[in-house]
Coordinates of C-alpha atoms in Angstrom, one line a residue:
R749 CA 0.0 0.0 0.0
S750 CA 1.3 3.4 -0.9
V751 CA 0.9 6.1 1.8
E752 CA 1.7 9.7 1.9
V753 CA 3.7 11.5 4.6
A754 CA 1.2 13.6 6.6
D755 CA 3.6 15.7 8.8
G756 CA 1.8 18.9 7.5
R757 CA -1.2 18.1 9.8
S758 CA -1.6 20.0 13.0
G759 CA -0.1 18.8 16.3
L760 CA -3.6 18.7 17.7
E761 CA -4.7 16.1 15.1
R762 CA -1.6 14.0 15.8
A763 CA -2.4 14.2 19.6
R764 CA -5.7 12.5 18.9
R765 CA -4.0 9.5 17.4
M766 CA -3.7 6.0 19.0
S767 CA -0.9 4.6 16.9
H768 CA 1.8 2.8 18.8
G769 CA 4.2 5.7 18.7
E770 CA 1.6 8.1 20.2
Q771 CA 0.7 5.6 22.9
L772 CA 4.3 5.4 24.0
S773 CA 4.8 9.2 23.9
R774 CA 1.6 9.8 25.9
V775 CA 2.7 7.4 28.7
A776 CA 6.2 8.9 28.7
R777 CA 4.9 12.4 29.2
R778 CA 2.6 11.2 32.0
T779 CA 5.0 8.9 33.9
P780 CA 8.5 9.3 32.4
D781 CA 10.1 7.4 35.3
G782 CA 7.7 4.5 35.2
E783 CA 9.3 1.2 34.2
A784 CA 8.3 0.1 30.8
L785 CA 10.5 -2.9 30.1
R786 CA 12.9 -5.3 31.9
F787 CA 15.2 -7.8 30.4
E788 CA 17.9 -9.8 32.2
G789 CA 18.3 -7.1 34.9
C790 CA 18.3 -4.2 32.5
S791 CA 15.4 -1.7 32.7
R792 CA 14.0 1.0 30.4
S793 CA 11.8 3.7 31.9
Y794 CA 9.1 5.2 29.6
G795 CA 11.1 8.3 29.2
E796 CA 14.2 6.4 28.2
L797 CA 12.3 4.1 25.9
D798 CA 10.5 7.1 24.2
D799 CA 13.9 8.8 23.7
R800 CA 15.6 5.7 22.2
V801 CA 12.6 5.0 20.0
G802 CA 12.7 8.5 18.7
R803 CA 16.4 8.4 18.0
L804 CA 16.1 5.1 16.2
A805 CA 13.2 6.6 14.1
S806 CA 15.5 9.5 13.2
A807 CA 18.3 7.1 12.2
L808 CA 16.0 5.0 10.1
R809 CA 14.7 8.2 8.4
A810 CA 18.2 9.2 7.6
R811 CA 18.8 5.9 6.0
G812 CA 15.8 6.4 3.6
V813 CA 13.0 4.8 5.5
G814 CA 9.6 6.6 5.1
S815 CA 6.0 5.8 5.5
G816 CA 5.0 2.5 4.0
D817 CA 8.6 1.2 3.8
R818 CA 9.3 -2.1 5.4
V819 CA 11.7 -2.6 8.3
A820 CA 12.6 -6.3 9.1
T821 CA 13.6 -7.4 12.5
F822 CA 15.6 -10.7 13.0
M823 CA 16.3 -10.9 16.7
T824 CA 15.9 -13.1 19.7
N825 CA 13.9 -11.5 22.6
R826 CA 15.6 -8.4 23.8
L827 CA 14.9 -4.7 24.5
E828 CA 16.1 -3.6 21.0
L829 CA 13.4 -5.7 19.4
V830 CA 10.6 -3.7 21.1
E831 CA 12.4 -0.5 20.3
S832 CA 12.5 -1.4 16.6
Y833 CA 8.8 -2.2 16.5
L834 CA 7.9 1.2 18.0
A835 CA 10.4 3.1 15.9
A836 CA 9.1 1.7 12.7
G837 CA 5.6 2.5 13.7
R838 CA 6.5 6.1 14.6
L839 CA 7.7 6.6 11.1
G840 CA 4.6 5.2 9.5
A841 CA 6.8 2.3 8.3
I842 CA 5.8 -1.3 8.4
C843 CA 7.6 -3.7 10.7
V844 CA 8.3 -7.3 9.5
P845 CA 9.2 -9.6 12.4
V846 CA 11.2 -12.7 11.3
N847 CA 11.2 -15.9 13.3
F848 CA 14.8 -16.3 14.6
R849 CA 14.5 -20.1 14.2
L850 CA 14.2 -19.9 10.4
V851 CA 17.1 -20.8 8.1
A852 CA 18.6 -18.4 5.5
T853 CA 16.5 -19.6 2.6
E854 CA 13.3 -19.0 4.5
I855 CA 14.5 -15.6 5.8
G856 CA 15.6 -14.5 2.4
Y857 CA 12.2 -15.3 0.9
I858 CA 10.4 -13.1 3.6
L859 CA 12.9 -10.2 3.0
Q860 CA 12.4 -10.4 -0.7
D861 CA 8.6 -10.9 -0.6
S862 CA 8.1 -7.9 1.9
G863 CA 10.5 -5.7 0.1
A864 CA 12.2 -4.8 3.3
R865 CA 14.7 -1.9 3.0
V866 CA 16.3 -2.3 6.5
L867 CA 17.2 -5.3 8.5
I868 CA 17.9 -5.1 12.3
V869 CA 19.6 -8.2 13.7
D870 CA 21.3 -9.3 16.9
A871 CA 25.0 -10.6 16.9
G872 CA 24.0 -14.2 17.5
L873 CA 22.0 -14.2 14.2
A874 CA 24.4 -12.0 12.2
A875 CA 26.0 -14.7 10.1
V876 CA 22.6 -16.2 9.1
A877 CA 21.4 -12.6 8.3
H878 CA 24.4 -12.2 6.0
E879 CA 23.5 -15.3 4.0
A880 CA 19.9 -14.2 3.9
R881 CA 20.8 -10.7 2.6
N882 CA 22.5 -12.3 -0.3
R883 CA 19.1 -13.8 -1.2
A884 CA 17.2 -10.5 -1.0
T885 CA 17.8 -7.5 -3.3
G886 CA 16.1 -4.7 -1.4
I887 CA 18.0 -4.4 1.9
R888 CA 19.9 -1.1 1.9
S889 CA 20.9 -0.9 5.6
C890 CA 21.6 -3.4 8.3
L891 CA 21.9 -2.6 12.1
V892 CA 23.4 -5.2 14.5
T893 CA 22.7 -4.9 18.2
D894 CA 26.1 -5.9 19.5
G895 CA 29.3 -7.7 18.4
D896 CA 31.1 -7.2 15.1
P897 CA 28.6 -5.7 12.6
A898 CA 30.7 -6.8 9.7
V899 CA 29.5 -10.4 10.3
A900 CA 26.1 -9.3 9.0
G901 CA 27.6 -8.3 5.7
P902 CA 28.9 -5.2 3.9
G903 CA 27.7 -1.9 5.2
A904 CA 26.3 -3.2 8.5
E905 CA 26.4 -0.7 11.5
L906 CA 26.3 -1.2 15.2
Y907 CA 22.9 -0.4 16.7
D908 CA 24.1 1.6 19.7
D909 CA 26.5 3.7 17.7
V910 CA 23.7 4.6 15.3
L911 CA 21.4 5.6 18.2
E912 CA 24.1 7.6 19.9
A913 CA 24.8 9.6 16.7
A914 CA 21.1 10.2 15.9
P915 CA 19.2 13.3 17.0
P916 CA 15.9 13.2 18.9
D917 CA 12.9 12.6 16.7
E918 CA 11.3 16.0 16.0
A919 CA 9.6 15.2 12.7
W920 CA 6.1 15.0 14.3
L921 CA 4.8 12.7 11.7
D922 CA 1.1 12.0 11.9
V923 CA 0.5 8.3 11.6
P924 CA -3.2 7.4 11.2
E925 CA -4.5 4.3 12.9
D926 CA -5.5 2.7 9.7
W927 CA -1.9 2.6 8.3
P928 CA -0.2 -0.8 8.3
A929 CA 2.0 -1.4 11.3
F930 CA 3.1 -5.0 10.8
I931 CA 3.4 -7.7 8.2
M932 CA 3.3 -11.0 10.2
Y933 CA 4.3 -14.0 8.2
T934 CA 2.3 -17.1 8.7
S935 CA 3.2 -20.6 7.3
G936 CA 1.5 -21.2 4.0
T937 CA -0.5 -24.2 2.9
T938 CA 1.1 -24.0 -0.5
G939 CA 4.6 -24.2 1.0
R940 CA 5.3 -20.4 1.1
P941 CA 4.4 -18.2 4.0
K942 CA 1.9 -15.4 3.6
G943 CA 2.2 -11.9 5.2
A944 CA -0.8 -10.8 7.1
V945 CA -1.0 -7.0 7.0
L946 CA -2.1 -5.6 10.5
T947 CA -2.8 -2.0 11.1
H948 CA -2.3 0.1 14.2
F949 CA -6.1 0.1 14.6
N950 CA -6.2 -3.7 14.3
L951 CA -3.8 -4.1 17.1
L952 CA -5.3 -1.4 19.2
M953 CA -8.7 -3.0 19.0
N954 CA -7.2 -6.4 19.9
T955 CA -5.6 -4.7 23.0
M956 CA -8.9 -3.1 24.0
N957 CA -10.6 -6.5 23.5
M958 CA -8.1 -8.2 25.7
I959 CA -8.4 -5.6 28.5
A960 CA -12.2 -5.9 28.4
G961 CA -12.3 -9.7 28.1
M962 CA -9.4 -11.2 30.0
G963 CA -9.8 -10.0 33.5
F964 CA -7.3 -7.0 33.7
R965 CA -7.4 -5.3 37.1
D966 CA -6.0 -2.0 38.4
D967 CA -3.4 -3.9 40.3
D968 CA -2.3 -5.9 37.2
R969 CA 0.8 -4.1 36.1
R970 CA 3.6 -6.6 35.6
W971 CA 3.5 -8.9 32.6
L972 CA 5.6 -12.0 31.7
S973 CA 5.2 -14.1 28.6
G974 CA 6.8 -17.4 27.4
L975 CA 6.1 -16.5 23.8
P976 CA 8.9 -15.1 21.5
L977 CA 8.4 -11.5 20.6
F978 CA 8.3 -12.2 16.8
H979 CA 5.1 -14.2 17.5
I980 CA 1.8 -12.3 17.3
G981 CA 1.0 -13.5 20.8
G982 CA 4.3 -12.3 22.1
L983 CA 3.7 -8.8 20.7
N984 CA 0.1 -8.7 21.9
G985 CA 1.2 -9.5 25.4
I986 CA 3.2 -6.3 25.6
L987 CA 0.8 -3.9 23.9
P988 CA -1.9 -3.7 26.7
Y989 CA 0.8 -2.9 29.3
L990 CA 2.2 -0.2 26.9
L991 CA -1.2 1.3 26.8
L992 CA -1.8 1.1 30.5
G993 CA 1.7 2.2 31.5
G994 CA 2.6 -1.1 33.1
T995 CA 5.8 -3.1 33.0
S996 CA 6.6 -6.0 30.5
V997 CA 9.3 -8.4 31.8
I998 CA 10.9 -10.1 28.8
L999 CA 12.2 -13.7 28.9
P1000 CA 15.4 -14.5 27.0
S1001 CA 15.0 -16.8 24.0
G1002 CA 16.4 -20.2 24.1
Q1003 CA 16.0 -23.3 26.3
F1004 CA 13.0 -22.8 28.5
D1005 CA 13.9 -23.3 32.2
A1006 CA 10.8 -23.7 34.3
E1007 CA 12.6 -23.2 37.7
Q1008 CA 14.1 -19.9 36.5
V1009 CA 10.7 -18.8 35.4
V1010 CA 9.2 -19.5 38.8
D1011 CA 12.2 -17.6 40.3
L1012 CA 11.3 -14.7 38.0
L1013 CA 7.6 -14.8 38.8
E1014 CA 8.4 -14.5 42.5
R1015 CA 11.3 -12.0 42.3
E1016 CA 9.6 -9.6 39.9
R1017 CA 6.2 -9.8 41.5
I1018 CA 4.6 -10.7 38.3
T1019 CA 0.8 -10.1 38.2
A1020 CA -0.1 -11.8 34.9
C1021 CA 1.6 -14.3 32.6
Y1022 CA 1.1 -16.5 29.5
F1023 CA 2.7 -19.8 28.6
V1024 CA 2.0 -22.6 26.1
P1025 CA 0.7 -25.9 27.6
T1026 CA 4.1 -27.6 27.3
Q1027 CA 5.6 -24.8 29.4
W1028 CA 2.9 -24.9 32.0
Q1029 CA 3.4 -28.6 32.4
A1030 CA 7.0 -27.9 33.3
I1031 CA 6.2 -25.0 35.6
C1032 CA 3.7 -27.0 37.6
A1033 CA 6.2 -29.7 38.1
V1034 CA 8.9 -27.4 39.7
P1035 CA 9.8 -28.8 43.1
G1036 CA 8.6 -26.7 46.0
L1037 CA 6.3 -24.6 43.9
A1038 CA 3.7 -24.4 46.7
T1039 CA 6.2 -22.8 49.0
R1040 CA 7.0 -19.9 46.6
D1041 CA 5.5 -16.5 47.2
L1042 CA 3.4 -16.0 44.0
S1043 CA 0.8 -13.9 45.8
A1044 CA 1.2 -11.1 43.2
L1045 CA -0.4 -13.2 40.5
R1046 CA -3.8 -11.9 39.4
R1047 CA -4.2 -13.9 36.2
I1048 CA -2.6 -16.8 34.3
S1049 CA -3.3 -17.7 30.7
W1050 CA -2.4 -20.2 28.0
G1051 CA -3.0 -20.9 24.4
A1052 CA -1.2 -21.6 21.0
S1053 CA -2.0 -25.3 21.2
V1054 CA -4.2 -27.8 22.8
A1055 CA -3.8 -28.2 26.6
P1056 CA -4.3 -31.8 27.8
P1057 CA -6.7 -32.1 30.8
S1058 CA -3.8 -33.2 33.0
V1059 CA -2.1 -29.9 32.4
L1060 CA -5.2 -27.8 33.2
Q1061 CA -5.8 -29.8 36.3
A1062 CA -2.2 -29.2 37.4
M1063 CA -2.6 -25.5 36.8
A1064 CA -5.7 -25.4 38.9
A1065 CA -4.0 -27.3 41.7
S1066 CA -0.8 -25.2 41.5
F1067 CA -2.4 -21.8 41.4
P1068 CA -5.6 -22.1 43.5
G1069 CA -7.8 -19.0 43.3
V1070 CA -5.9 -17.4 40.4
P1071 CA -8.2 -17.1 37.3
N1072 CA -7.0 -19.1 34.3
Y1073 CA -7.7 -17.8 30.8
N1074 CA -7.4 -19.6 27.4
A1075 CA -6.7 -17.2 24.5
F1076 CA -7.6 -18.6 21.1
G1077 CA -7.2 -17.0 17.7
Q1078 CA -4.8 -16.5 14.9
T1079 CA -2.4 -14.0 13.3
E1080 CA -4.9 -12.8 10.7
M1081 CA -7.3 -11.7 13.5
S1082 CA -4.6 -9.7 15.4
S1083 CA -5.0 -12.3 17.2
V1084 CA -7.5 -13.2 20.0
T1085 CA -11.0 -14.3 18.8
C1086 CA -12.3 -16.4 21.7
V1087 CA -11.5 -16.6 25.4
L1088 CA -12.2 -19.3 27.9
R1089 CA -12.5 -17.3 31.1
G1090 CA -11.3 -18.4 34.5
E1091 CA -14.7 -19.3 36.0
D1092 CA -15.4 -21.7 33.1
A1093 CA -11.9 -23.3 32.8
V1094 CA -12.9 -26.5 34.6
A1095 CA -16.5 -26.9 33.6
K1096 CA -15.8 -26.3 29.9
M1097 CA -12.4 -28.0 29.8
G1098 CA -11.4 -28.5 26.2
S1099 CA -13.4 -25.5 24.9
V1100 CA -11.8 -22.4 23.4
G1101 CA -14.5 -20.3 25.1
T1102 CA -16.8 -17.7 23.7
P1103 CA -16.1 -14.8 21.3
I1104 CA -14.2 -11.9 22.7
V1105 CA -15.9 -8.4 22.6
N1106 CA -16.0 -6.8 19.1
V1107 CA -15.3 -10.1 17.3
E1108 CA -18.4 -11.4 15.4
V1109 CA -18.5 -15.1 14.8
R1110 CA -20.4 -17.6 12.6
V1111 CA -20.1 -21.4 12.1
V1112 CA -20.8 -22.2 8.5
D1113 CA -20.8 -25.0 5.9
E1114 CA -19.2 -24.9 2.5
Q1115 CA -22.1 -22.8 1.1
M1116 CA -21.7 -20.2 3.9
D1117 CA -25.0 -21.3 5.5
D1118 CA -25.0 -21.4 9.3
V1119 CA -24.9 -24.8 10.9
A1120 CA -27.0 -25.8 13.9
A1121 CA -25.6 -25.9 17.4
G1122 CA -23.8 -29.1 17.9
E1123 CA -22.9 -29.6 14.3
V1124 CA -19.4 -29.1 12.8
G1125 CA -18.6 -26.1 10.5
E1126 CA -15.9 -23.7 9.8
I1127 CA -15.6 -20.6 12.2
V1128 CA -15.6 -17.4 10.3
Y1129 CA -15.1 -13.8 11.7
R1130 CA -15.8 -10.1 11.2
G1131 CA -14.8 -7.1 13.2
P1132 CA -12.2 -4.4 13.7
T1133 CA -9.3 -6.9 14.4
V1134 CA -9.5 -8.6 10.9
M1135 CA -6.3 -8.0 8.9
Q1136 CA -6.2 -5.8 5.8
G1137 CA -5.2 -8.8 3.7
Y1138 CA -2.2 -10.9 2.7
W1139 CA 0.8 -8.8 1.4
N1140 CA 0.9 -8.8 -2.4
Q1141 CA -1.4 -11.9 -2.6
P1142 CA -4.8 -10.6 -3.9
E1143 CA -6.1 -14.1 -4.7
A1144 CA -5.3 -15.5 -1.3
T1145 CA -6.9 -12.5 0.2
E1146 CA -10.0 -12.8 -1.9
E1147 CA -10.3 -16.5 -1.0
A1148 CA -9.8 -15.8 2.7
F1149 CA -12.6 -13.1 2.7
E1150 CA -15.1 -15.1 0.6
G1151 CA -18.7 -14.1 1.4
G1152 CA -17.5 -11.0 3.4
W1153 CA -16.2 -13.0 6.4
F1154 CA -12.7 -14.0 7.2
H1155 CA -12.3 -17.8 6.9
S1156 CA -10.2 -19.2 9.8
G1157 CA -9.8 -22.7 8.5
D1158 CA -10.8 -24.1 11.9
L1159 CA -13.6 -26.5 12.1
V1160 CA -15.6 -26.2 15.4
R1161 CA -18.9 -27.0 17.0
Q1162 CA -20.9 -24.9 19.5
D1163 CA -22.5 -26.4 22.6
K1164 CA -25.9 -25.4 24.0
D1165 CA -24.3 -22.8 26.2
G1166 CA -22.5 -21.0 23.3
F1167 CA -19.0 -22.4 24.0
Y1168 CA -16.9 -23.3 21.0
Y1169 CA -14.8 -26.5 20.6
V1170 CA -12.2 -27.0 17.8
V1171 CA -12.7 -30.5 16.4
D1172 CA -10.4 -30.4 13.4
R1173 CA -8.5 -28.0 11.2
K1174 CA -9.6 -27.4 7.7
K1175 CA -6.2 -26.2 6.8
D1176 CA -3.5 -28.8 7.0
L1177 CA -1.8 -27.6 10.1
I1178 CA 0.2 -29.1 12.9
I1179 CA 0.7 -27.1 16.1
S1180 CA 3.8 -28.4 17.9
G1181 CA 4.6 -26.8 21.3
G1182 CA 2.8 -23.6 20.1
E1183 CA 4.6 -23.4 16.7
N1184 CA 2.6 -23.7 13.6
I1185 CA 3.8 -26.3 11.0
Y1186 CA 2.1 -26.5 7.7
C1187 CA 2.2 -30.0 6.1
A1188 CA 2.6 -28.6 2.5
E1189 CA 5.8 -26.8 3.4
L1190 CA 7.3 -29.9 5.0
E1191 CA 6.0 -32.1 2.2
A1192 CA 7.7 -29.8 -0.4
A1193 CA 11.1 -30.2 1.4
I1194 CA 10.9 -33.9 1.8
G1195 CA 9.6 -34.3 -1.8
A1196 CA 12.8 -32.7 -3.1
H1197 CA 14.9 -35.6 -1.7
P1198 CA 16.2 -37.7 -4.7
D1199 CA 15.1 -41.0 -3.1
V1200 CA 11.5 -39.9 -2.3
R1201 CA 8.7 -40.5 -4.9
E1202 CA 5.8 -39.3 -2.8
V1203 CA 5.2 -38.0 0.7
A1204 CA 2.3 -37.0 3.0
V1205 CA 2.7 -35.5 6.4
V1206 CA 0.3 -35.8 9.3
G1207 CA 0.3 -34.9 13.0
Q1208 CA 1.3 -37.5 15.6
A1209 CA 0.4 -37.2 19.3
D1210 CA 3.4 -36.4 21.5
P1211 CA 3.4 -36.3 25.4
K1212 CA 5.6 -33.1 25.5
W1213 CA 4.8 -31.1 22.3
V1214 CA 1.1 -32.2 22.0
E1215 CA 1.7 -33.1 18.4
V1216 CA 4.7 -33.5 16.1
P1217 CA 5.0 -34.2 12.3
M1218 CA 5.1 -37.7 11.0
A1219 CA 6.2 -38.2 7.3
V1220 CA 4.8 -41.1 5.3
I1221 CA 6.9 -41.6 2.2
V1222 CA 7.0 -43.8 -0.9
A1223 CA 10.6 -44.4 -1.9
V1224 CA 11.9 -44.3 -5.4
D1225 CA 13.4 -47.7 -4.8
A1226 CA 11.2 -49.7 -2.5
A1227 CA 14.1 -52.1 -1.9
A1228 CA 16.4 -49.3 -0.7
P1229 CA 14.3 -46.6 1.0
P1230 CA 16.1 -43.6 2.6
A1231 CA 16.7 -44.0 6.3
E1232 CA 14.7 -42.0 8.9
D1233 CA 17.8 -40.2 10.1
E1234 CA 18.6 -39.2 6.6
I1235 CA 15.2 -37.6 5.9
I1236 CA 15.2 -35.8 9.3
E1237 CA 18.7 -34.3 8.7
W1238 CA 17.6 -33.4 5.1
C1239 CA 14.8 -31.3 6.6
R1240 CA 16.9 -29.9 9.3
R1241 CA 19.2 -28.3 6.7
R1242 CA 16.3 -26.8 4.7
L1243 CA 13.8 -25.7 7.4
A1244 CA 13.6 -24.5 10.9
S1245 CA 14.5 -27.4 13.2
Y1246 CA 11.0 -27.5 14.9
K1247 CA 9.5 -28.3 11.4
K1248 CA 11.4 -31.5 10.9
P1249 CA 9.5 -34.8 11.2
A1250 CA 9.8 -36.7 14.4
T1251 CA 9.0 -40.0 12.7
V1252 CA 9.4 -41.3 9.1
V1253 CA 7.4 -44.3 7.8
C1254 CA 7.9 -45.9 4.4
V1255 CA 4.8 -47.4 2.5
D1256 CA 4.3 -49.0 -0.9
A1257 CA 1.7 -46.4 -1.9
L1258 CA -0.2 -43.5 -0.4
P1259 CA -4.0 -44.1 -0.1
R1260 CA -6.0 -41.9 -2.5
N1261 CA -9.6 -41.2 -3.2
A1262 CA -11.4 -41.3 -6.6
S1263 CA -10.2 -37.7 -7.3
G1264 CA -6.6 -38.8 -6.7
K1265 CA -6.2 -36.8 -3.4
V1266 CA -4.2 -38.4 -0.6
M1267 CA -6.6 -39.6 2.2
K1268 CA -4.8 -38.3 5.2
T1269 CA -7.7 -39.4 7.5
E1270 CA -6.7 -43.0 6.5
L1271 CA -3.0 -42.3 7.2
R1272 CA -3.9 -40.8 10.6
A1273 CA -6.0 -43.8 11.5
R1274 CA -3.3 -46.2 10.5
F1275 CA -0.2 -44.4 11.9
A1276 CA -1.1 -41.4 14.0
P1277 CA -4.4 -41.3 15.9
P1278 CA -5.5 -37.6 16.0
V1279 CA -4.8 -35.4 19.0
T1280 CA -8.0 -34.9 20.9
P1281 CA -8.7 -31.3 22.0

């Protein structure tokens, strides 16, 4: 989308805005000494954060970034990642968060597809960023948070040096709320990810929905999330606290340590937190949990994948009296669509809850007719949190909005009390430990192996990750099929590690219907019984 710089508008008009840059500046003027962010013992007050975001915006502007331009971020969790998000938004630019677990070919595709002009990386990812830059033609500048910037390729600069040399942001750019703020890439059913375009208004309304529907209290001011910040859920965990002037405590990326998380909950007096079911399982198993002082907790929440009943029961036993919320949704909806509230967590165990405020829901059949309560149909949405569309993919956008509603791809049923239950996924998706894995992408990678004639990927139940990919292959030479380890390593070199299959099975032929389509229901029944929500 082409947008015009609107800095000729009056300061009063800008002061009415609710874009992310304005939200930050407003809180910084009101409580400059209030703590905005904490990460590994380092803190940023709202005044400091506002100043650094302004300087980074000035530096990006000096490097040719204007409204509508794309700024890609390729970082593990850190303070600079939040600063980059806010600085891009202050310019009216569009931020493109990149999953730090992707490999260079995947990153290069996102950089090229988005048309990013600037890439901001951290030192640990600089070498991969260098390789990815070689696959994208539009990157003009690269900032590296620490270490030797040359590792990230020619012309890379050190982030802190750039900020120190930049003047305060005095451009007073008016950024309307309907301008795009983020392009969040989701794994694609055709093997290529699609960029969901989310506006400032989309995310603001999602923030307001969460505040209204997820039990926020006046004494809820310190947030901790187990999600990575490139993830829509990680971003959306911070935004309500930015609006309210609270504190977001950021966990480092890497190996999750449940005992360290419990230490942080106690030491930082965390009032609300979010973890995926696998993480909650580990937290509830920490020795001596009942003796810890976690009295500051006002709300706990989970989502991103199915939570087994044993995990929900462990959460209820470990945190008695603390409301437990399940947030359900997807990137294209900015992201929360339904919430299972604390008072219903046990009675409606297995449900994703009821629609959150401002999200309109229907359950429909293939003809877009409503199905009766208790029957299975696709859940579709309307409302102010629906994305603008998929970046540069008009056909995919038109398909997603067929009939004037956003099609989620989730098949659900509604009970007599109005609670929704996900029974299957229309899109061929595996959710493993909270990460989305689309079968088509993995099938494309495995299908490129010279010894594989055909492949189909299905989800397999797993006690830790809830489900993991299983590859069912037909070998070129049935007498000498490729070994399981060989296929797994082949995938590891071409895709993010979490996407590789956990199991590889060889068969003589894939089951197909009369139309020639692979019958994955038969494969699941034979090799991988489906995960029960």
